[in-house]
Tab-separated table of C-alpha atoms and ligand atoms in Angstrom:
chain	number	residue	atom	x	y	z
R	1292	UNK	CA	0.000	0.000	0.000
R	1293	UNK	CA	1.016	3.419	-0.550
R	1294	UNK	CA	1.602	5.827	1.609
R	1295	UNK	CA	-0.358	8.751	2.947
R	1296	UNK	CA	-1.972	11.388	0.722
R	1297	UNK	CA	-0.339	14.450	2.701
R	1298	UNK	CA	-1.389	18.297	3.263
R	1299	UNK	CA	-0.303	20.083	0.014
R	1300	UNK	CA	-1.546	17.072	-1.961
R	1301	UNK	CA	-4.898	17.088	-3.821
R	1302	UNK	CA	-8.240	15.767	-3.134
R	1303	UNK	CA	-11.006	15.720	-5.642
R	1304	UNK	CA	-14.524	15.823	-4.736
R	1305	UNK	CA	-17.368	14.642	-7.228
R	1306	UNK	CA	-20.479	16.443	-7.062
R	1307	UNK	CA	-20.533	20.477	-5.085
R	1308	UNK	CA	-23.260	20.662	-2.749
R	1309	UNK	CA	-23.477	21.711	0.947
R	1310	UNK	CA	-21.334	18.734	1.897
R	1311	UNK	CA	-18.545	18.942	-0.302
R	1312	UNK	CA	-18.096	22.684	0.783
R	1313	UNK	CA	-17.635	22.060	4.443
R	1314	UNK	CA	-15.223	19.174	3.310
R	1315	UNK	CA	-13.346	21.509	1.363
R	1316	UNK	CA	-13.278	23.926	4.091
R	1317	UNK	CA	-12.222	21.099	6.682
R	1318	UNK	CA	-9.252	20.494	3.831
R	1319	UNK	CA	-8.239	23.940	2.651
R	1320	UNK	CA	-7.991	24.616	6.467
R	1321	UNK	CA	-5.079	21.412	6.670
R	1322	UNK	CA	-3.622	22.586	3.676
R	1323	UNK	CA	-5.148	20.116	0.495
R	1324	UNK	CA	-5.731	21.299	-2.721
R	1325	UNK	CA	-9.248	20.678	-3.511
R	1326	UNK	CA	-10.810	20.007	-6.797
R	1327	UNK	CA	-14.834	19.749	-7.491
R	1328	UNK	CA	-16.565	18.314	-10.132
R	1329	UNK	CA	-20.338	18.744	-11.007
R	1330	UNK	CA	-22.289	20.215	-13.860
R	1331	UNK	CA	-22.691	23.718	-12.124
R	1332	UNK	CA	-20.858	26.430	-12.043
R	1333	UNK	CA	-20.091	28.851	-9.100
R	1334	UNK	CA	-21.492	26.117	-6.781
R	1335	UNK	CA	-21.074	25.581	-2.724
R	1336	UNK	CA	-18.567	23.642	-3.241
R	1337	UNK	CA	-16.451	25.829	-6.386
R	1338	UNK	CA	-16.890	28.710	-4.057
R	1339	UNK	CA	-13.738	27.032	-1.606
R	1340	UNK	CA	-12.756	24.734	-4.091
R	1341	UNK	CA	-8.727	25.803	-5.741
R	1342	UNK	CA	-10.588	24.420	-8.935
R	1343	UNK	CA	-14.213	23.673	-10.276
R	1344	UNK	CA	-14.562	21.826	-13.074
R	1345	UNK	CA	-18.230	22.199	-14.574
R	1346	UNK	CA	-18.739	18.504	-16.502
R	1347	UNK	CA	-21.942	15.802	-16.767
R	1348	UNK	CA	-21.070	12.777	-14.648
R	1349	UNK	CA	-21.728	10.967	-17.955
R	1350	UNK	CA	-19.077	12.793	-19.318
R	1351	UNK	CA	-16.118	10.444	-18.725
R	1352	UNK	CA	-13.294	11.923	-20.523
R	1353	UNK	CA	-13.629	14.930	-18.178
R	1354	UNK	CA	-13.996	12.511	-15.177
R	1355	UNK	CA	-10.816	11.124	-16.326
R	1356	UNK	CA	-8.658	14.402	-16.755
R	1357	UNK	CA	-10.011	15.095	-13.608
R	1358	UNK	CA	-9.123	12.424	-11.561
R	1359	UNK	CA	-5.768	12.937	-13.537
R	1360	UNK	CA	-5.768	16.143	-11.999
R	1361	UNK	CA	-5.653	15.068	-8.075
R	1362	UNK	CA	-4.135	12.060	-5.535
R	1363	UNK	CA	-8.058	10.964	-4.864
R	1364	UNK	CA	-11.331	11.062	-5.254
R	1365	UNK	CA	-14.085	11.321	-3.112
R	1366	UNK	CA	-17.923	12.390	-3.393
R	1367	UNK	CA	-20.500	14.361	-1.210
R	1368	UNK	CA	-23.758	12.530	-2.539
R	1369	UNK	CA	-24.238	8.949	-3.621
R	1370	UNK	CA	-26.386	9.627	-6.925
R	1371	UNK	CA	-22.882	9.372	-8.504
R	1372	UNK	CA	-22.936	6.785	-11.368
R	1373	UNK	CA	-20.810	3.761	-11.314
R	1374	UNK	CA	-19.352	4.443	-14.483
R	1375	UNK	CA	-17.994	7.828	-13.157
R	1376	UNK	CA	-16.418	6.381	-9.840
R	1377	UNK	CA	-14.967	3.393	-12.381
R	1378	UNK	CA	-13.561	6.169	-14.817
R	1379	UNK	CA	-12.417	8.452	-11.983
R	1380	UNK	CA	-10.831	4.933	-10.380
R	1381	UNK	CA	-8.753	3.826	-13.617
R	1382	UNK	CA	-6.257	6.987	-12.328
R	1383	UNK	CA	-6.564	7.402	-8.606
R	1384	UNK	CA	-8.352	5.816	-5.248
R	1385	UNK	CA	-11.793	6.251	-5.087
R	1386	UNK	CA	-12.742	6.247	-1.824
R	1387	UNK	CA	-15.616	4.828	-0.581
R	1388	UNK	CA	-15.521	2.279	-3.587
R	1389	UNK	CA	-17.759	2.380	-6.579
R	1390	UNK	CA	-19.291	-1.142	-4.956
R	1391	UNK	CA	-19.817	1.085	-1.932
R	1392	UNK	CA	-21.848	3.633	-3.820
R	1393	UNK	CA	-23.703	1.229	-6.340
R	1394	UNK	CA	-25.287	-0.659	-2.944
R	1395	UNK	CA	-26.149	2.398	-1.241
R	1396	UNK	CA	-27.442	4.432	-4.241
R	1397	UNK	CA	-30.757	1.797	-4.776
R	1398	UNK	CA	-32.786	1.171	-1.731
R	1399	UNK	CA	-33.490	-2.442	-2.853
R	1400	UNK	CA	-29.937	-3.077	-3.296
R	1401	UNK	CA	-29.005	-1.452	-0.093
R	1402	UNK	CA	-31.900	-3.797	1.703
R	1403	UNK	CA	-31.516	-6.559	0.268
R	1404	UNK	CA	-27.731	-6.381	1.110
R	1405	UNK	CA	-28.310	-5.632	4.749
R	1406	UNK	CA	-30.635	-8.308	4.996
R	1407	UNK	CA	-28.542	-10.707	3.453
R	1408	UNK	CA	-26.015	-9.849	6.607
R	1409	UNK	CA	-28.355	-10.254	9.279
R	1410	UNK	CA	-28.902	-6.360	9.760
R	1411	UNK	CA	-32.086	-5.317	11.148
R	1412	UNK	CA	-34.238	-3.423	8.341
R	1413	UNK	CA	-38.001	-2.390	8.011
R	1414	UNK	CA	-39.714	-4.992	6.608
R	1415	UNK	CA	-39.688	-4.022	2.896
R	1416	UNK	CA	-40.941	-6.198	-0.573
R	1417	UNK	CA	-39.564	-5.032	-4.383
R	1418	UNK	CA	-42.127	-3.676	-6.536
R	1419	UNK	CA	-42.660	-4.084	-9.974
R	1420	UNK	CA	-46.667	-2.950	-11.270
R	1421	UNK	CA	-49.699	-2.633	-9.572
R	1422	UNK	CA	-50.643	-6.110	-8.900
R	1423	UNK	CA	-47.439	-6.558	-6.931
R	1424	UNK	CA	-48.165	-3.014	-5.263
R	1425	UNK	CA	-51.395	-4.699	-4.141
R	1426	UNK	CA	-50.227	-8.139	-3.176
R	1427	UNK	CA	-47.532	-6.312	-1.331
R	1428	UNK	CA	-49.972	-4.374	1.189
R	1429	UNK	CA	-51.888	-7.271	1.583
R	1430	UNK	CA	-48.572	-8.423	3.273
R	1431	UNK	CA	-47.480	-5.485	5.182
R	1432	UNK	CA	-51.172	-3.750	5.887
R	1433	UNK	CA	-51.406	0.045	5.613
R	1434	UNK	CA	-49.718	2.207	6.036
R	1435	UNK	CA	-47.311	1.751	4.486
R	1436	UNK	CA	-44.969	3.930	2.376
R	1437	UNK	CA	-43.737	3.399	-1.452
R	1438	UNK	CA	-40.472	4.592	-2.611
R	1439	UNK	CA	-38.358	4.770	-5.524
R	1440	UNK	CA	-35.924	1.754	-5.708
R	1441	UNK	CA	-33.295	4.648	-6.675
R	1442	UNK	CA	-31.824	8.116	-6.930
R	1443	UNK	CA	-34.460	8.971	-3.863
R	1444	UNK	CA	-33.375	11.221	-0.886
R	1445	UNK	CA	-35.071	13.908	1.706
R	1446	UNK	CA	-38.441	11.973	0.878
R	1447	UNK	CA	-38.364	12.585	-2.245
R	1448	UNK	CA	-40.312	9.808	-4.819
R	1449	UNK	CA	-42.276	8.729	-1.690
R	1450	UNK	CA	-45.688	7.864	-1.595
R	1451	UNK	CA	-47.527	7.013	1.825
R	1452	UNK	CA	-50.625	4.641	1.043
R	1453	UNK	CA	-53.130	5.209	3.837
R	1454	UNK	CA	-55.726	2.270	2.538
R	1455	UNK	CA	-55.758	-0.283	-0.270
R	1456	UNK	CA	-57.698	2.128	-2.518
R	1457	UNK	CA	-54.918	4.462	-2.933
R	1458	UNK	CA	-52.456	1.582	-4.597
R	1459	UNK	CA	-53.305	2.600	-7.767
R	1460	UNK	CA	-52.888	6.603	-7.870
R	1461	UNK	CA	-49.882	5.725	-5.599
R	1462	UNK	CA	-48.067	3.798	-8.093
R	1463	UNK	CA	-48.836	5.797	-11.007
R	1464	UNK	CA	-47.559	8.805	-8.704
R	1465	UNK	CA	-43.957	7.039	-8.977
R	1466	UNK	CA	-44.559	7.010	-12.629
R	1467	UNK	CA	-44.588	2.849	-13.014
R	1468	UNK	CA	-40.694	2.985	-11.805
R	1469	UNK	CA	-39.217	0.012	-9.838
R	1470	UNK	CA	-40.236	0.461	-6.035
R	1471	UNK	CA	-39.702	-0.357	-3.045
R	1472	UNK	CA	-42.617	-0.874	-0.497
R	1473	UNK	CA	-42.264	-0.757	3.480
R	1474	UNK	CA	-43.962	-0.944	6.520
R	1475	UNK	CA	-45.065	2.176	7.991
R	1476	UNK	CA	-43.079	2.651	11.068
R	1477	UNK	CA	-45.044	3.890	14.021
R	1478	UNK	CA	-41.462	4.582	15.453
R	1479	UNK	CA	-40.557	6.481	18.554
R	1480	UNK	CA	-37.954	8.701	17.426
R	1481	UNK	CA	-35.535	8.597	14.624
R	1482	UNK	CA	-31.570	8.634	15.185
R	1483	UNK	CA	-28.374	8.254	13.231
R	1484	UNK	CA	-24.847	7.054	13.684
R	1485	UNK	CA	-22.311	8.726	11.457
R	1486	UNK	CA	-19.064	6.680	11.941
R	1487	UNK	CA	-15.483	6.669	9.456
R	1488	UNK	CA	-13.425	3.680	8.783
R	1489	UNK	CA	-9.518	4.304	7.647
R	1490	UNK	CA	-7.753	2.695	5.206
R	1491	UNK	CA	-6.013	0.468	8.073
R	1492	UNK	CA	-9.440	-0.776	9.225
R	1493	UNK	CA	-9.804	1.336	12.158
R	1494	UNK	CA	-13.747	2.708	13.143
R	1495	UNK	CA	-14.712	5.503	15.023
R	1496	UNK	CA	-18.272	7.159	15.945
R	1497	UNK	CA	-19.811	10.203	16.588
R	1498	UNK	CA	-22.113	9.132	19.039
R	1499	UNK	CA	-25.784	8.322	18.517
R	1500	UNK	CA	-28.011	11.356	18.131
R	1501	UNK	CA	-31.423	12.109	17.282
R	1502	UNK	CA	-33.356	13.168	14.252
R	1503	UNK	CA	-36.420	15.008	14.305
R	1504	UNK	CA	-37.656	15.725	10.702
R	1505	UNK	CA	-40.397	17.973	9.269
R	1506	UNK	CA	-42.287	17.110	5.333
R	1507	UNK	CA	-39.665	14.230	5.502
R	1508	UNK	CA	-36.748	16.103	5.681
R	1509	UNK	CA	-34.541	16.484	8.717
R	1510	UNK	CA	-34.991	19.180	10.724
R	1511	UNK	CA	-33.509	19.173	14.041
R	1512	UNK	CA	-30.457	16.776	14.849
R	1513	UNK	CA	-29.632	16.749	18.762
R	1514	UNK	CA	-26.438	15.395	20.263
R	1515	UNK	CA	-25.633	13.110	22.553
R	1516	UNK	CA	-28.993	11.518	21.624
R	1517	UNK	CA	-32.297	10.945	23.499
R	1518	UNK	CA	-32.117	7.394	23.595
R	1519	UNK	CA	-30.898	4.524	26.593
R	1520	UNK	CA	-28.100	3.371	26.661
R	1521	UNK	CA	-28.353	0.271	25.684
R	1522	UNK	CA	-30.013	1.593	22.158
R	1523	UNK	CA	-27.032	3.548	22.016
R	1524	UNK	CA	-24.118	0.936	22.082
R	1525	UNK	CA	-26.892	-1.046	20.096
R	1526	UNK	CA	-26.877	1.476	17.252
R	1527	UNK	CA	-23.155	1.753	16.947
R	1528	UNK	CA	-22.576	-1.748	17.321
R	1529	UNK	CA	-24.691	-1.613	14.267
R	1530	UNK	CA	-22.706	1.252	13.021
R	1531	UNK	CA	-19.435	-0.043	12.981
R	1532	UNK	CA	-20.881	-3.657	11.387
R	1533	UNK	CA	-21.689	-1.995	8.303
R	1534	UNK	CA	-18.366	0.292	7.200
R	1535	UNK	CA	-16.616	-3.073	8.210
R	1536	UNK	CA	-18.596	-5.299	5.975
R	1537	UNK	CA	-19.211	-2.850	3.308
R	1538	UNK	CA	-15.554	-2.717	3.566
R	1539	UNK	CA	-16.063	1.376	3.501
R	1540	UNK	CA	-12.935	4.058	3.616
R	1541	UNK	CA	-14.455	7.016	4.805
R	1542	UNK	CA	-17.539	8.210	6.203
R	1543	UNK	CA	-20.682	6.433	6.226
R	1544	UNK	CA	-23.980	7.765	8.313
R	1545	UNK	CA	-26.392	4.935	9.261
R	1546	UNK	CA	-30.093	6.338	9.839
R	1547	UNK	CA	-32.436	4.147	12.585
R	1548	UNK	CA	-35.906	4.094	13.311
R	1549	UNK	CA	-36.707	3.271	16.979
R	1550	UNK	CA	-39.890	1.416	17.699
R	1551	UNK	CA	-41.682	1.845	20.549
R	1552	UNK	CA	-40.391	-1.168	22.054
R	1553	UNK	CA	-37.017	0.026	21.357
R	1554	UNK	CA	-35.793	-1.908	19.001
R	1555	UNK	CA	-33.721	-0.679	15.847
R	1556	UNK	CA	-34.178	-0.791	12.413
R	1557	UNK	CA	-31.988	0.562	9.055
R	1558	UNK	CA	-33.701	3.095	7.372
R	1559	UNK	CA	-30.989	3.828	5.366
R	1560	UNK	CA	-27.269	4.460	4.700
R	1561	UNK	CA	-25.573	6.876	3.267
R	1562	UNK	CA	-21.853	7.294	2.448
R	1563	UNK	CA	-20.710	10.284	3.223
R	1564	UNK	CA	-20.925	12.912	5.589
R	1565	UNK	CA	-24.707	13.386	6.796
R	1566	UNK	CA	-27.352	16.488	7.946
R	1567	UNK	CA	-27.117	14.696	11.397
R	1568	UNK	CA	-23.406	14.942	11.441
R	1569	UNK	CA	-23.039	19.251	11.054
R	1570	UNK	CA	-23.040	19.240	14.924
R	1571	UNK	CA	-19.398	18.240	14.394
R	1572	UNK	CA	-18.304	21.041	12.854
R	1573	UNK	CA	-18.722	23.158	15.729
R	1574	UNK	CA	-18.987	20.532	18.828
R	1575	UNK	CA	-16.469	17.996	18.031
R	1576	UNK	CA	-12.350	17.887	18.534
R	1577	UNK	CA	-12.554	15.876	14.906
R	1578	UNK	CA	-15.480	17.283	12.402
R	1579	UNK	CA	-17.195	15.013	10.183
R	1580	UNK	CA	-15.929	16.407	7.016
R	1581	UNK	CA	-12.511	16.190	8.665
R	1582	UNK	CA	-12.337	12.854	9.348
R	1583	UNK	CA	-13.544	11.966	5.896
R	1584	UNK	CA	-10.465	13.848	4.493
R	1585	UNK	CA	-8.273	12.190	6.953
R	1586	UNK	CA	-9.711	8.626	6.332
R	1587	UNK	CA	-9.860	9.000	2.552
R	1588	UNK	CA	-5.855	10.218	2.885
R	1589	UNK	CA	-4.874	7.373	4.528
R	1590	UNK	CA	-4.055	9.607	7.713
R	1591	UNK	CA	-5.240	8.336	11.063
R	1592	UNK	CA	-8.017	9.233	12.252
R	1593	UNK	CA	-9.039	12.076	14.899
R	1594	UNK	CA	-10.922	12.135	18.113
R	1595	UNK	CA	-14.065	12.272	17.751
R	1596	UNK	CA	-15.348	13.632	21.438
R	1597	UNK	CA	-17.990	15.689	21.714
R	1598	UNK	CA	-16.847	18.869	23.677
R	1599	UNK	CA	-20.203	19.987	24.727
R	1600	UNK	CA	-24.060	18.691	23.602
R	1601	UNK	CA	-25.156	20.394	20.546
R	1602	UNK	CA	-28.272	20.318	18.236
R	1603	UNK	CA	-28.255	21.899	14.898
R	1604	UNK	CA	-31.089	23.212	12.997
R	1605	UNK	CA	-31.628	23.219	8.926
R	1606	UNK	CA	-32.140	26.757	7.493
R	1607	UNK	CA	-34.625	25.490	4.338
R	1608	UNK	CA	-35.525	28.003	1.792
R	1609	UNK	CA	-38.748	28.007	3.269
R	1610	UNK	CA	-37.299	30.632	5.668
R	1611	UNK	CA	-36.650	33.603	2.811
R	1612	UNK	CA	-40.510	33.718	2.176
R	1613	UNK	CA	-40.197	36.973	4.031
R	1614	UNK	CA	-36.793	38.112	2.314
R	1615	UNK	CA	-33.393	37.239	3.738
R	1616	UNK	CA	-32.894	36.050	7.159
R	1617	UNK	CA	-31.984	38.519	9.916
R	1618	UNK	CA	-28.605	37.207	10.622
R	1619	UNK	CA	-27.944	39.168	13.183
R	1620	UNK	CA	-30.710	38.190	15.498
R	1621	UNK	CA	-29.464	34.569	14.918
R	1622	UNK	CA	-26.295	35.531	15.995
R	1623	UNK	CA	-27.031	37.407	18.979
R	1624	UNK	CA	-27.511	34.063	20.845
R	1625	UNK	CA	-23.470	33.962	21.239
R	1626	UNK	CA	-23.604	29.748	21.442
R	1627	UNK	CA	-24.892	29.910	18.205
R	1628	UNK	CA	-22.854	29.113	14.954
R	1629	UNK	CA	-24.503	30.234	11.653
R	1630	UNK	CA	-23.902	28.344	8.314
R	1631	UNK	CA	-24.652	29.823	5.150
R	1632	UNK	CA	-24.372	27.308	2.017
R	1633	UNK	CA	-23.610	30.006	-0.626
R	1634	UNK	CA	-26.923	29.274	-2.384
R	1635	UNK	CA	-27.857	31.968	-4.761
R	1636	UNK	CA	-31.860	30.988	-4.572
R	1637	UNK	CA	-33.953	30.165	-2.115
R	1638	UNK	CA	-36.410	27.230	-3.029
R	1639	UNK	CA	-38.411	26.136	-0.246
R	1640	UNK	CA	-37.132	22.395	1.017
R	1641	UNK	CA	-33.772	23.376	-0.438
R	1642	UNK	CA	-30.987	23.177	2.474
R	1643	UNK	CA	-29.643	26.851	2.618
R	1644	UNK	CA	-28.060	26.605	5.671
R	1645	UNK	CA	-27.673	25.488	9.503
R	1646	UNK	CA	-27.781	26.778	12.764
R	1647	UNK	CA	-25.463	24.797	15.858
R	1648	UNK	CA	-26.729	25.582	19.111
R	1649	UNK	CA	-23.713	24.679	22.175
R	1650	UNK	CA	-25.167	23.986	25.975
R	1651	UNK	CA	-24.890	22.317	28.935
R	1652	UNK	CA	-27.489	19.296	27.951
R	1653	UNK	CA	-28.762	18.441	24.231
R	1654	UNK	CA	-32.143	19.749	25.405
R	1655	UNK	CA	-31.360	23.344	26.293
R	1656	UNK	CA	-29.238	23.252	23.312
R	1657	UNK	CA	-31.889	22.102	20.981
R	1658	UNK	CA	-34.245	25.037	22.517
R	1659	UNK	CA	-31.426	27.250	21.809
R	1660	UNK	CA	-31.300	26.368	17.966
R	1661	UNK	CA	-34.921	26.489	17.961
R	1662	UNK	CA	-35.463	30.058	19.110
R	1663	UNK	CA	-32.250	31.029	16.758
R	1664	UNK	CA	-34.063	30.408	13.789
R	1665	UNK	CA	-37.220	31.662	14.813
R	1666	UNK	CA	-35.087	35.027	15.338
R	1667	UNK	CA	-34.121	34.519	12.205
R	1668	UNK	CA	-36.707	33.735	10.216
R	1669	UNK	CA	-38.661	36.349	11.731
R	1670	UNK	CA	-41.556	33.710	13.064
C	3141	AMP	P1	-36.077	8.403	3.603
C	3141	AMP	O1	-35.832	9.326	2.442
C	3141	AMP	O2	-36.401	7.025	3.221
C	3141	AMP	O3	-35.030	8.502	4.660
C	3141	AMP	O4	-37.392	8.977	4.315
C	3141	AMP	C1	-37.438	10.291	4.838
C	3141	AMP	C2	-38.256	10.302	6.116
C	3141	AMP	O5	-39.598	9.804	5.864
C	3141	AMP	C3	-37.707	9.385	7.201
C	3141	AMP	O6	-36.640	9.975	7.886
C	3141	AMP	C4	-38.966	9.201	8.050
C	3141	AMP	O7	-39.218	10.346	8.833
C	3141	AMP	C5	-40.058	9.068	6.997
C	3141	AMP	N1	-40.195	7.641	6.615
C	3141	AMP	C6	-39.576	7.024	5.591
C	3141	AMP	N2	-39.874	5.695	5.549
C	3141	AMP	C7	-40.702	5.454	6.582
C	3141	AMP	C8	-41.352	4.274	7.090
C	3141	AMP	N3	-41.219	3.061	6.505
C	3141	AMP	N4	-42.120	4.405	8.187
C	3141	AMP	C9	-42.263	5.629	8.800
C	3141	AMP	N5	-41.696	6.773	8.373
C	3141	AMP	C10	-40.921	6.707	7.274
């Protein structure tokens, strides 16, 4: 094996979201070279980036100058195809794998894989036309919810079915693509696990923490968690079984629903850096975005303790209906940390921004983020 990728080096990122920028930041900050890669131009990511390169995914001859262009390649959403991570990978690590991000980019794959190993998943059934729509709640009862087998995220190509009547517009809703129908999950709460793996092996966690979302799309993470402690070494038991048998390099975030009898179940995975793991930035010794650079380098990894509870809040376009924030009410909480994406236009549902709220427990710190954003949305 080769040796590190060191500070000074060059790290490309694929895709130039929210994500990638705070990675870039986390790597300018050490000294990398970053390059991005995405078909936009002047994105959050190209606004840190040293270089953005504005290229289709499908475009492989520009995948391959860029990967030509840096010592790696990593990428801050999983929609990715394979034949860009297999193009980008003919010059320079790709790290998590392509096999990583072909699993976790299709729900059935991703199921079916966990449930081949045993994990714990919602009950689920692959969907192909109506019939099997309607054989499929005769198994599982309603409600239940049907989702894209692919390219779905934040809720998005996600019908709920209240009652067998609804099967049909439900499936034409999903416009006759290959689905994926669960249980409905009367859960108790929702919480995550983001944890890194290194290229010698090693895992570490950032903790278990909770989720609250609103319209399916997260909303409030708080950290250390709500939950016992015996979900919690549960859920990162759980955690660190899947980067070590998807044989990941990098960050992976696994989401949980809790049922009311407390037991666990995979929503879903996603490899990279996750919403519920911003707190980081702010509250951690190592951030997320950090210790994906560091893992993806081949560098060892960093601490990961959590220096006081946190809870972050999305800023979603919704929050401009009245014209831009007022900042500066935000900010005169003084525990609060403001995070602006660099997005020109705000869409409501698109992530604009975050709020981290620091305090003595993760419930006083979520009421801290709350009432920040109601400051500064002017509610
Ligand atoms: P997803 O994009 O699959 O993570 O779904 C987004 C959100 O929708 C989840 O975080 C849950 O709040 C809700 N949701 C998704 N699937 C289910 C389910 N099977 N049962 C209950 N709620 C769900």
């Amino acid at each position: 094996m080769s040796g590190p990728i060191l500070p000074g080096q060059t790290v490309g990122v694929l895709g130039s979201g929210q994500l990638g920028r705070m990675f870039a930041i986390a790597a300018r900050r050490m000294g990398y070279r970053v390059h991005t890669l995405s078909p936009d131009s002047d994105t959050p990511t190209g606004q840190v980036a040293d270089v953005e390169v504005s290229a289709a995914y499908d475009d492989l001859d520009a995948v391959r100058r860029f990967a030509q262009s840096v010592d790696v390649v990593t990428f801050e959403f999983e929609n990715v195809l394979s034949a860009t991570a297999a193009a980008a990978a003919e010059w320079v690590p790709v790290r998590p794998s392509g096999e990583v991000l072909h699993i976790t980019q299709h729900r059935l794959r991703e199921k079916t894989f966990l449930a081949s190993k045993g994990f714990p998943v919602t009950p689920f059934a692959h969907v192909l036309n109506a019939d099997e729509l309607r054989a499929a709640l005769d198994k599982f009862g309603c409600p239940a919810v049907l989702k894209t087998a692919g390219w779905g995220y934040d809720g998005k190509g996600q019908v709920k079915i209240a009652s067998h009547d609804q099967a049909a517009s439900a499936w034409q809703q999903l416009n006759g693509s290959e689905a994926v129908l669960e249980a409905f999950v009367d859960f108790e709460q929702e919480c995550s696990v983001v944890a890194a793996r290194g290229v010698d092996g090693a895992v570490v966690d950032f903790g278990v923490v909770t989720n609250r979302h609103a319209n399916h799309i997260l909303d409030v993470t708080i950290a250390p968690g709500l939950v016992s402690p015996k979900v919690a070494s549960e859920a990162i038991a759980i955690a660190h079984a899947v980067l070590e048998t998807l044989d990941v390099v990098g960050v992976l975030c696994v989401e949980f629903f809790v049922s009311r009898d407390q037991r666990l179940m995979i929503n879903e995975l996603a490899p990279r850096p996750h919403n519920s793991g911003h707190f980081s930035f702010d509250a951690s010794v190592t951030s997320q975005f950090e210790q994906q650079l560091r893992a993806i380098c081949g560098l060892p990894l960093g601490s990961t303790e959590l220096l006081r509870p946190a809870a972050m809040a999305n800023l979603l376009g919704d929050g401009w209906s009245q014209g831009e924030p007022d900042w500066a009410a935000a900010c005169a909480l003084p525990n609060v940390k403001l995070h602006l994406y660099g997005k020109a236009e705000a869409r409501p549902g698109r992530k604009m921004g975050h709020l981290t709220a620091l305090a003595d427990t993760p419930q006083a710190a979520e009421q801290m983020v709350v009432e920040a954003r109601r400051r500064a949305f002017r509610l």
